[in-house]
Amino acid sequence: MTDTSATTLAGHGRPIAPSRGVLRPLGLDEVTITGGFWGDRQRVNGTALIQHCEEWVERIGWAGNFDAAVEGRMPGAHTGKSFADSDVYKLMEAMAWEIGRTGDAEMDGRFRALTARIARAQEPDGYLNTNFGRPGQAPRYSDLEWGHELYSYGHLIQAGIARARTTGEDEFVQIVRRVADHVCEAFGPDGIQSVDGHPEIEVALAEWSRYTGDPKYLAQARLFIERRGHGVLGDIEFGRSYFQDDVPVREATVLRGHAVRALYLTAGAVDVAVEDDDAELLDILRSQMSTTVARRTYLTGGMGAHHEGESFGLDHELPPDRSYSETCAGIASIMVHHRMLLATGEEGYGDLVERMLFNVVAASPAEDGRSFFYTNTLHQREPGAVPPPDVASPRASSSLRAPWFNVSCCPTNVARTFASLGAYLASVTDDGIQLHQYAPAMIATALGDGSAVALHVDTDYPRTGSIRVTVDETREEPWALTLRVPAWAEGATVAVAGSDAVAVPTGAHVVERSWAAGDVVELELPMQPRWTRPDPRVDAVRGSVAVERGPLVMALESVDLGTSVNDVIVRSDQPLVDHPAQFDGEVSVTVVPEAVADAPWPYANPAPSRSAGDARSVKLIPYYRWARRGPSTMRVWLPEV
Ligand SMILES: [Zn+2]
């Protein structure tokens, strides 16, 4: 079904295709994940998760909103929030990447059917939204704070980019083109002098500009970014920091407010900085992100410490039991850091992407792809109730994975991320290939001189740290294979083409040589579990310790303990015992039961007394696996003796 005439269009198969930067991303036609941890998730995505989302947008009426709009049944028939359209679009982005990845003809038929329904709802001037502008509905752009019209367009445009760069120009891409032109007309220099309460249009327009080659879309993205932060939106109960309209992007020093909004805005700003070759803006954004990572990020890589406003907390305000850490914020943070990686070539960004993939994104969906975490707490104090499988959860912070949510941004975000995951694995330069994320994969691309280079990766990472790269096709001249050695992987070794393994430092390890087909590079990352302690300024977990194993944050779950996780403390003077054969690795620690008697007043000097029981061994599981065995309590940070 691929229209070969479209394969020459900019950025084929790539979610992002910057025109400059240190590294050039690869497309889904150049990288194929062939199995392993992420291959399993792509398989579940393609066979269940995406279809689950399709079923829900139908049963809950969000796809039907487009029909109701055409048939004159609005406003009464509208279902969902003002941004319900966006989840249909995000689902279609997932479908587009999946169709591009697998050629799934049935899914393509369903994509075209959805396209036809959406096309009918588009106004002659390009405007497209089921919640505004019809008799009885609020006028267009009358509620930029909460209406999400441009936010929804952003997801529509990203879906259009996915479709255009896989299948090619079709009716759906034409819808998107009309919307993008409409936005430039309505919000351009002579248009409405404001922005959307929820950023997302910026990152989408910047990429649409890359795809079309038309600078007017980039100019519009730049305009939205420069307008923001000057109080152009109305004040609201959470304050203007909630939608980043408190401080201009170039003057901000750290991310604040609603985490997903702040991160989508940053992703768009990185794109604009890269396309404009604006080193000053890129430096500002790098500084904002490094401060945000250093002071406002959970061990899992999760972002957002407040349930109120779904927002970042203050510096070091990272309560584990109130962590919001929305799945979408993890995905948005991956969008930002992957862009930074491509722009700078610095592998520390690859480390962050890996942390967020394994410990936020992978934690959200159930194994069967039919229920999800929206928030990702680091400490569940009480066992939750199992949500019914056929009811949308009214609460984002459901204590067990729910099939759908009244605000259901996360499931479709997981779907589009899994479908396009191959794009995060590797990149290319004129004289080399860089591996950033490790999964069994086949990679075939061309170096700067046009010579074909192909390799494949064998690994069962993260169960073990053995990564074997085989060169399948090469040019005669030397080129460089770069391997990311994560910051936690002290003692990693590399063996090249049968030579002895040598120790390599963390960071980017470059192997440059004349390759022959069949050459093998073996990277060995030490996976023995390790203790991790917090910056003492993170008050909420002071005196606690966590366990990590490779890229995985480990968690204690009451199912394995037989009692609440709140009733034990850990002996960090006792060894950690690795069990690599268990799933993706489990670790045993020694814990001591601790009982504290209730007192009428829980504060005293000396502190209320406690009694300790007998030490025993208990296993920790990878955090992403928690809550798969029914209601339980869980914690990542364990109080030390
Ligand atoms: Zn979400």
XYZ file of C-alpha atoms and ligand atoms in Angstrom:
642
model
C 0.000 0.000 0.000
C 3.000 2.303 0.268
C 2.907 5.044 -2.310
C 6.488 5.008 -3.508
C 6.188 8.533 -4.840
C 5.794 9.634 -1.248
C 8.971 7.996 -0.034
C 11.002 10.930 -1.273
C 9.119 13.387 0.940
C 11.039 14.818 3.858
C 11.735 12.549 6.785
C 10.270 9.308 5.504
C 9.379 6.999 8.398
C 10.603 9.443 11.047
C 8.550 11.060 13.823
C 11.060 13.898 13.771
C 13.443 14.913 11.009
C 15.541 17.935 12.006
C 17.298 19.722 9.175
C 20.413 20.107 11.306
C 21.931 18.683 14.470
C 24.796 16.399 15.423
C 22.873 13.154 14.780
C 20.397 12.271 12.052
C 17.465 10.096 13.142
C 16.584 6.889 11.359
C 13.155 6.032 10.012
C 10.981 3.040 10.768
C 12.001 1.634 7.366
C 15.623 1.641 8.555
C 15.166 0.212 12.062
C 13.118 -2.874 12.882
C 12.737 -4.089 16.449
C 12.764 -7.875 16.114
C 11.846 -9.050 19.617
C 12.770 -8.776 23.264
C 11.328 -6.386 25.830
C 10.265 -3.706 23.352
C 9.366 -6.176 20.622
C 6.862 -7.723 23.029
C 5.322 -4.318 23.619
C 5.133 -3.527 19.919
C 3.405 -6.857 19.341
C 0.832 -6.214 22.082
C 0.354 -2.695 20.729
C -0.323 -3.936 17.222
C -2.572 -6.834 18.212
C -4.474 -5.449 21.216
C -3.624 -2.027 22.619
C -4.437 0.053 19.551
C -7.634 -1.882 18.939
C -8.584 -1.426 22.596
C -8.282 2.346 22.095
C -10.327 2.149 18.888
C -13.086 0.315 20.739
C -13.120 2.894 23.512
C -13.241 6.012 21.324
C -16.285 4.417 19.679
C -18.117 3.188 22.774
C -17.581 6.452 24.650
C -18.644 8.509 21.659
C -15.489 10.494 20.957
C -15.264 9.249 17.367
C -19.032 9.658 17.115
C -18.664 13.360 17.931
C -17.541 13.892 14.338
C -20.725 12.228 13.029
C -22.914 14.204 15.435
C -21.271 17.445 14.326
C -22.076 16.728 10.674
C -25.597 15.536 11.410
C -26.558 18.657 13.350
C -26.865 16.925 16.714
C -24.548 19.333 18.547
C -24.165 20.544 21.201
C -26.418 18.000 22.909
C -24.734 14.922 21.505
C -21.150 15.920 22.320
C -19.430 13.470 24.652
C -16.188 13.812 26.553
C -14.131 16.854 27.400
C -13.413 19.771 25.098
C -10.337 17.920 23.836
C -12.012 14.578 23.054
C -11.061 15.002 19.366
C -7.386 14.871 20.331
C -7.533 11.269 21.483
C -9.026 10.184 18.187
C -6.125 11.936 16.467
C -3.508 10.461 18.788
C -5.003 7.031 18.159
C -4.767 7.697 14.417
C -1.123 8.649 14.811
C -0.553 5.286 16.495
C -2.426 3.521 13.700
C -0.466 5.376 11.022
C 2.900 4.365 12.478
C 1.667 0.813 13.016
C 0.385 0.534 9.445
C 3.709 1.913 8.246
C 5.593 -0.553 10.426
C 3.628 -3.689 9.599
C 1.518 -2.966 6.518
C -1.592 -4.054 8.450
C -4.239 -3.774 5.712
C -7.204 -4.205 8.049
C -5.985 -1.422 10.284
C -5.464 0.709 7.196
C -9.099 0.165 6.265
C -10.178 1.319 9.707
C -7.878 4.347 9.422
C -9.504 5.326 6.132
C -12.988 4.896 7.609
C -12.119 7.246 10.490
C -10.619 9.678 7.986
C -13.892 9.861 6.049
C -15.861 10.680 9.208
C -13.425 13.403 10.247
C -13.242 14.919 6.761
C -16.976 15.607 6.751
C -16.698 17.678 9.925
C -14.054 20.059 8.562
C -15.301 23.559 7.726
C -14.557 25.098 4.310
C -11.855 27.352 5.818
C -10.091 24.414 7.425
C -11.460 24.795 10.959
C -12.075 21.425 12.569
C -13.393 20.841 16.076
C -16.505 19.048 17.314
C -16.929 21.189 20.428
C -17.071 24.744 19.095
C -18.612 26.956 16.490
C -21.969 25.332 15.720
C -25.342 26.730 16.731
C -25.627 26.343 20.486
C -21.890 25.786 20.923
C -19.409 28.376 22.118
C -17.802 30.366 19.269
C -14.459 29.270 17.857
C -11.425 30.294 19.883
C -13.626 31.833 22.578
C -11.951 29.821 25.352
C -8.253 29.533 24.578
C -7.490 28.805 28.228
C -9.478 25.567 28.328
C -10.878 24.904 24.849
C -7.866 22.952 23.546
C -8.645 23.647 19.873
C -5.002 24.230 18.924
C -3.889 21.415 21.199
C -6.185 19.060 19.325
C -4.841 20.362 16.007
C -1.342 19.614 17.249
C -2.191 15.949 17.663
C -4.031 15.951 14.338
C -0.969 17.395 12.605
C 1.343 14.855 14.253
C -0.974 12.107 13.040
C -0.805 13.655 9.575
C 2.985 13.617 9.702
C 2.922 9.933 10.653
C 0.557 9.163 7.770
C 2.444 11.273 5.257
C 5.805 9.775 6.163
C 4.592 6.185 5.980
C 1.714 5.779 3.534
C 2.059 9.124 1.771
C -0.270 11.965 0.817
C -3.892 10.893 1.161
C -7.238 12.341 2.223
C -6.149 12.457 5.861
C -2.989 14.408 5.044
C -5.110 16.831 3.034
C -7.297 17.448 6.100
C -4.162 18.209 8.050
C -2.811 20.559 5.400
C -6.036 22.591 5.498
C -5.903 22.743 9.312
C -2.262 23.844 9.345
C -2.993 26.581 6.822
C -6.052 27.657 8.789
C -3.980 27.978 11.989
C -1.416 30.193 10.233
C -4.222 32.333 8.861
C -6.168 32.601 12.133
C -3.207 33.060 14.524
C -0.573 34.622 12.280
C 0.963 38.086 12.738
C -2.345 39.713 11.759
C -4.546 37.134 13.476
C -5.579 36.357 17.039
C -2.718 37.524 19.258
C -2.806 34.626 21.680
C -1.859 31.005 22.273
C -3.569 27.797 23.338
C -3.759 26.973 27.046
C -2.241 23.573 26.263
C 0.948 23.648 24.164
C 1.295 20.978 21.472
C 0.590 22.958 18.294
C 4.174 24.295 18.415
C 5.936 20.940 18.185
C 3.468 19.802 15.534
C 3.804 22.864 13.296
C 7.597 22.766 13.505
C 7.560 19.187 12.245
C 4.914 19.947 9.628
C 7.275 22.625 8.361
C 10.046 20.034 8.156
C 7.764 17.690 6.258
C 6.391 20.235 3.793
C 9.521 22.354 3.518
C 7.331 25.441 3.960
C 8.843 27.906 6.466
C 5.504 29.568 7.244
C 4.575 26.734 9.626
C 7.883 27.074 11.452
C 7.296 30.817 11.677
C 3.889 30.148 13.247
C 5.431 27.737 15.767
C 8.049 30.358 16.621
C 5.342 32.997 17.002
C 3.353 30.848 19.442
C 6.481 30.210 21.508
C 7.514 33.873 21.603
C 3.971 35.081 22.445
C 3.653 32.805 25.441
C 4.689 33.960 28.881
C 3.463 37.536 28.569
C 0.101 37.002 30.245
C -1.775 36.582 26.970
C -4.121 34.044 28.547
C -6.544 34.803 31.336
C -5.531 34.229 34.933
C -6.876 31.002 36.405
C -7.158 29.279 39.755
C -3.789 27.506 39.317
C -2.067 30.718 38.217
C -0.587 31.436 34.793
C 2.386 29.171 35.500
C -0.088 26.301 34.978
C 0.063 26.923 31.216
C 3.526 28.526 31.133
C 2.098 31.981 30.455
C 3.850 33.444 33.507
C 7.396 33.814 32.138
C 8.592 33.937 28.500
C 10.328 30.766 27.333
C 13.639 32.582 26.930
C 13.520 33.933 30.484
C 12.445 30.784 32.340
C 15.063 28.869 34.320
C 13.165 25.673 35.114
C 10.005 23.868 34.047
C 6.968 24.628 36.146
C 3.216 24.309 36.055
C 1.349 21.491 34.291
C 4.087 18.990 33.452
C 2.785 17.735 30.102
C 2.144 21.290 28.886
C 5.592 22.446 29.958
C 7.297 19.494 28.261
C 5.350 19.682 24.979
C 6.173 23.386 24.845
C 9.847 22.618 25.428
C 9.872 19.967 22.701
C 8.472 22.520 20.261
C 10.951 25.157 21.409
C 13.844 22.732 20.839
C 12.604 22.142 17.297
C 12.394 25.872 16.620
C 15.849 26.455 18.117
C 17.315 23.693 15.940
C 15.643 24.857 12.722
C 16.551 28.505 13.387
C 20.106 27.519 14.366
C 19.360 29.537 17.501
C 22.159 28.399 19.812
C 21.118 30.855 22.505
C 17.594 29.408 22.732
C 18.907 25.846 22.666
C 21.288 26.650 25.537
C 18.436 28.172 27.541
C 16.315 25.052 27.014
C 19.200 22.733 27.891
C 19.717 24.637 31.112
C 15.998 24.527 31.946
C 15.925 20.783 31.392
C 19.101 20.031 33.333
C 17.739 21.984 36.306
C 14.384 20.229 35.976
C 16.077 16.829 35.897
C 18.348 17.694 38.826
C 15.641 19.086 41.094
C 12.169 18.093 39.905
C 12.358 14.530 38.639
C 11.559 11.215 40.306
C 13.938 8.254 40.332
C 11.770 6.640 37.657
C 12.295 9.666 35.427
C 8.699 10.652 36.149
C 7.784 14.329 36.253
C 4.990 16.117 38.086
C 4.807 16.092 41.887
C 1.397 17.711 42.390
C -1.980 16.153 41.783
C -3.380 19.684 41.902
C -2.771 21.136 38.487
C -0.910 17.965 37.393
C 2.132 20.104 37.932
C 5.784 20.185 38.833
C 6.481 20.834 42.490
C 9.125 23.187 43.788
C 12.784 22.158 43.790
C 13.253 18.852 45.653
C 9.542 18.593 46.399
C 9.143 14.996 45.261
C 6.812 13.092 47.614
C 6.769 9.436 46.551
C 3.224 8.767 47.774
C 1.822 11.805 45.983
C 3.868 11.527 42.829
C 1.704 12.377 39.855
C 4.266 11.334 37.262
C 1.715 11.184 34.485
C 2.447 8.675 31.749
C 2.064 11.476 29.187
C 4.665 13.562 31.028
C 7.088 10.654 30.714
C 6.378 10.470 26.991
C 6.681 14.239 26.597
C 9.978 14.166 28.481
C 11.235 11.460 26.107
C 10.226 13.725 23.205
C 12.314 16.547 24.693
C 15.361 14.476 25.580
C 15.465 12.562 22.310
C 15.418 15.893 20.481
C 18.261 17.107 22.714
C 20.202 13.912 21.967
C 19.883 14.449 18.218
C 20.781 18.136 18.503
C 23.856 17.666 20.712
C 24.958 14.039 20.381
C 25.302 13.818 24.168
C 24.467 10.324 25.382
C 23.344 11.523 28.814
C 20.082 12.353 27.068
C 19.894 8.756 25.870
C 20.238 7.634 29.499
C 17.220 9.732 30.440
C 15.154 8.417 27.530
C 15.971 4.873 28.637
C 15.019 5.557 32.262
C 11.667 7.045 31.242
C 10.914 4.294 28.739
C 11.500 1.442 31.186
C 10.163 3.049 34.368
C 7.319 5.299 33.223
C 6.083 4.305 29.767
C 6.469 0.547 30.260
C 4.742 0.804 33.659
C 1.544 2.240 32.252
C -0.042 -0.556 30.205
C -1.023 -3.959 31.551
C 0.574 -6.969 29.875
C -2.488 -7.463 27.689
C -2.563 -3.808 26.587
C -6.101 -3.312 27.857
C -5.659 -1.232 31.009
C -3.348 1.613 31.989
C -1.847 3.723 34.697
C -2.397 7.433 34.136
C -0.381 8.508 37.176
C 2.630 6.484 38.297
C 3.027 6.653 42.048
C 6.235 5.564 43.755
C 4.442 4.551 46.946
C 0.998 2.967 47.145
C -0.047 3.101 50.798
C -3.300 1.140 50.568
C -4.310 -1.676 48.234
C -6.487 -0.250 45.508
C -9.792 -1.504 44.159
C -9.838 -3.283 40.797
C -11.519 -0.930 38.294
C -14.366 -2.502 36.307
C -13.214 -3.454 32.798
C -16.085 -1.689 31.032
C -16.243 1.670 32.832
C -14.077 4.706 32.157
C -12.312 5.696 35.347
C -13.294 9.123 36.607
C -9.981 9.402 38.394
C -6.566 9.832 36.820
C -4.966 8.500 39.978
C -6.723 5.136 39.935
C -4.793 2.779 42.171
C -4.841 -0.064 39.657
C -4.669 0.061 35.877
C -7.987 1.168 34.396
C -9.307 0.407 30.891
C -9.999 4.027 30.041
C -10.330 7.414 31.710
C -12.723 10.318 31.442
C -9.582 12.237 30.455
C -7.812 9.504 28.517
C -4.696 11.071 27.087
C -2.321 8.373 28.302
C -3.459 5.147 26.543
C -3.300 6.655 23.063
C 0.003 8.317 23.913
C 1.445 4.918 24.872
C 0.075 3.492 21.615
C 1.763 6.062 19.374
C 5.023 5.782 21.314
C 5.199 1.988 21.038
C 4.318 2.078 17.336
C 7.152 4.526 16.586
C 9.657 3.152 19.104
C 12.133 1.995 16.462
C 12.961 5.619 15.759
C 14.509 6.008 19.208
C 17.016 3.154 18.899
C 19.707 4.539 16.663
C 20.942 7.452 14.579
C 23.463 8.047 11.847
C 26.154 10.565 10.928
C 28.240 10.882 7.771
C 30.754 8.398 9.136
C 28.976 6.290 11.689
C 25.993 4.705 13.379
C 25.066 5.382 16.995
C 23.108 2.942 19.141
C 21.150 4.705 21.883
C 18.592 2.159 23.081
C 19.214 -1.560 23.204
C 16.773 -4.054 21.762
C 16.966 -6.939 19.311
C 16.844 -5.075 16.030
C 17.877 -4.857 12.410
C 19.317 -1.554 11.242
C 20.051 -0.723 7.624
C 20.942 2.765 6.473
C 23.394 4.778 4.404
C 26.374 6.807 5.567
C 27.139 10.282 4.275
C 28.784 9.014 1.098
C 25.704 6.952 0.294
C 27.336 3.631 1.131
C 25.001 1.037 2.581
C 25.634 -0.185 6.094
C 23.589 -2.805 7.903
C 23.840 -4.441 11.285
C 21.727 -6.385 13.705
C 21.523 -6.437 17.481
C 20.956 -9.533 19.613
C 20.185 -9.085 23.295
C 17.775 -10.048 26.042
C 18.404 -6.704 27.747
C 17.433 -5.708 30.395
C 17.319 -9.255 31.774
C 21.064 -9.446 31.113
C 23.484 -6.753 30.002
C 24.920 -8.665 27.022
C 24.460 -6.763 23.770
C 25.847 -8.299 20.603
C 26.081 -6.183 17.454
C 26.857 -7.919 14.157
C 27.854 -6.000 11.038
C 25.956 -7.433 8.064
C 26.903 -4.997 5.332
C 29.659 -2.398 5.209
C 31.753 -0.151 3.008
C 35.507 -0.666 2.740
C 36.468 2.632 4.326
C 36.435 2.849 8.118
C 33.376 4.102 9.963
C 32.456 4.468 13.615
C 30.010 2.418 15.640
C 29.042 4.337 18.793
C 27.540 2.547 21.773
C 25.820 4.299 24.655
C 27.319 3.081 27.927
C 24.801 4.195 30.569
C 26.026 6.269 33.503
C 25.126 3.429 35.895
C 27.232 0.906 33.940
C 30.585 1.322 35.713
C 32.766 -1.625 34.701
C 31.239 -2.143 31.264
C 33.382 -3.952 28.711
C 33.519 -4.082 24.930
C 35.022 -6.814 22.753
C 35.511 -6.051 19.058
C 35.699 -8.717 16.348
C 36.973 -11.493 18.570
C 39.561 -9.472 20.485
C 39.682 -9.499 24.277
C 37.090 -7.488 26.138
C 38.371 -4.154 27.430
C 36.868 -1.940 30.104
C 35.180 1.184 28.758
C 34.061 4.348 30.539
C 30.444 5.400 30.674
C 29.122 7.754 28.012
C 29.571 7.352 24.282
C 31.991 4.587 23.356
C 33.222 4.859 19.776
C 34.611 1.884 17.842
C 36.108 3.143 14.583
C 37.667 0.689 12.174
C 37.473 -0.934 8.804
C 34.631 -3.384 9.215
C 33.985 -6.681 7.496
C 30.606 -8.340 7.193
C 30.262 -10.737 10.118
C 32.295 -8.615 12.546
C 30.794 -8.747 16.021
C 30.967 -6.181 18.815
C 30.012 -7.429 22.250
C 29.021 -4.873 24.868
C 28.669 -6.183 28.397
C 26.852 -3.905 30.825
C 27.159 -4.898 34.504
C 23.667 -5.639 35.751
C 24.353 -6.449 39.388
C 21.758 -4.612 41.476
C 22.811 -1.459 43.283
C 21.636 0.726 46.140
C 20.582 4.263 45.271
C 20.244 7.125 47.749
C 18.482 10.447 47.245
C 19.822 13.977 47.313
C 19.234 14.836 51.001
C 17.220 17.862 49.923
C 14.516 15.521 48.618
C 13.041 15.634 52.117
C 10.234 13.178 51.489
C 12.596 10.243 50.947
C 15.426 11.304 53.230
C 16.623 8.274 55.177
C 15.363 5.897 52.516
C 17.128 3.830 49.902
C 16.068 2.384 46.565
C 17.379 -0.496 44.479
C 18.141 -0.339 40.773
C 19.174 -3.099 38.426
C 20.549 -1.897 35.123
C 18.005 0.584 33.746
C 15.232 -0.749 35.967
C 14.028 0.830 39.187
C 12.970 -1.953 41.558
C 9.935 -1.958 43.860
C 8.766 -3.846 46.922
C 5.197 -5.067 46.542
C 3.070 -6.428 49.378
C 2.169 -9.509 47.320
C 5.764 -10.632 47.822
C 5.951 -9.505 51.425
C 2.714 -10.903 52.842
C 2.134 -7.700 54.778
C 1.957 -4.018 53.994
C 5.115 -2.452 52.580
C 4.654 0.232 55.228
C 5.488 -2.267 57.975
C 9.126 -3.032 57.109
C 12.457 -1.318 56.966
C 15.390 -2.476 54.862
C 18.873 -3.620 55.888
C 21.139 -1.938 53.384
C 24.154 -3.421 55.179
C 23.057 -6.827 53.843
C 23.850 -7.907 50.270
C 21.544 -7.532 47.310
C 20.962 -10.879 45.613
C 20.359 -10.851 41.857
C 17.920 -13.245 40.185
C 18.425 -12.517 36.487
C 16.404 -15.514 35.337
C 13.208 -14.171 36.860
C 11.307 -12.180 34.239
C 13.512 -9.183 33.505
C 15.429 -9.704 36.719
C 14.463 -9.671 40.361
C 16.496 -8.781 43.414
C 16.308 -10.012 47.000
C 16.852 -7.658 49.924
C 16.790 -8.169 53.664
C 13.956 -6.481 55.515
C 12.989 -6.200 59.155
C 9.365 -5.937 60.270
C 8.829 -2.794 62.264
C 5.889 -1.984 64.494
C 5.145 1.414 65.980
C 2.366 1.625 68.564
C -0.268 4.281 67.974
C 0.017 7.132 70.428
C -2.546 9.867 71.063
C -0.012 12.322 69.749
C 2.474 11.024 67.150
C 5.292 13.487 67.883
C 7.676 13.310 70.837
C 11.265 13.514 71.943
C 12.601 10.908 71.883
C 10.565 9.746 68.895
C 7.728 7.299 69.485
C 9.262 3.884 70.093
C 9.265 1.062 67.614
C 9.823 -2.660 67.881
C 11.635 -4.682 65.263
C 11.032 -8.307 64.281
C 13.285 -10.911 62.709
C 15.172 -10.066 59.536
C 14.179 -11.944 56.407
C 14.749 -11.944 52.706
C 12.146 -10.628 50.272
C 12.238 -10.036 46.553
C 11.893 -6.770 44.686
C 10.391 -6.693 41.207
C 10.955 -4.199 38.402
C 8.739 -1.188 39.095
C 7.077 -1.405 35.698
C 5.610 -4.811 36.675
C 3.844 -3.691 39.833
C 0.080 -4.094 40.360
C -0.173 -7.037 37.985
C -1.177 -9.505 40.684
C -4.178 -7.747 42.133
C -4.483 -5.014 44.740
C -1.317 -4.430 46.730
C 0.775 -1.872 48.483
C 4.076 -0.900 46.864
C 7.045 1.306 47.480
C 10.241 2.197 45.649
C 11.982 4.104 48.461
C 12.555 1.856 51.469
C 13.314 3.320 54.907
C 16.707 2.198 56.146
C 17.418 0.770 59.578
Zn -1.928 11.493 29.972
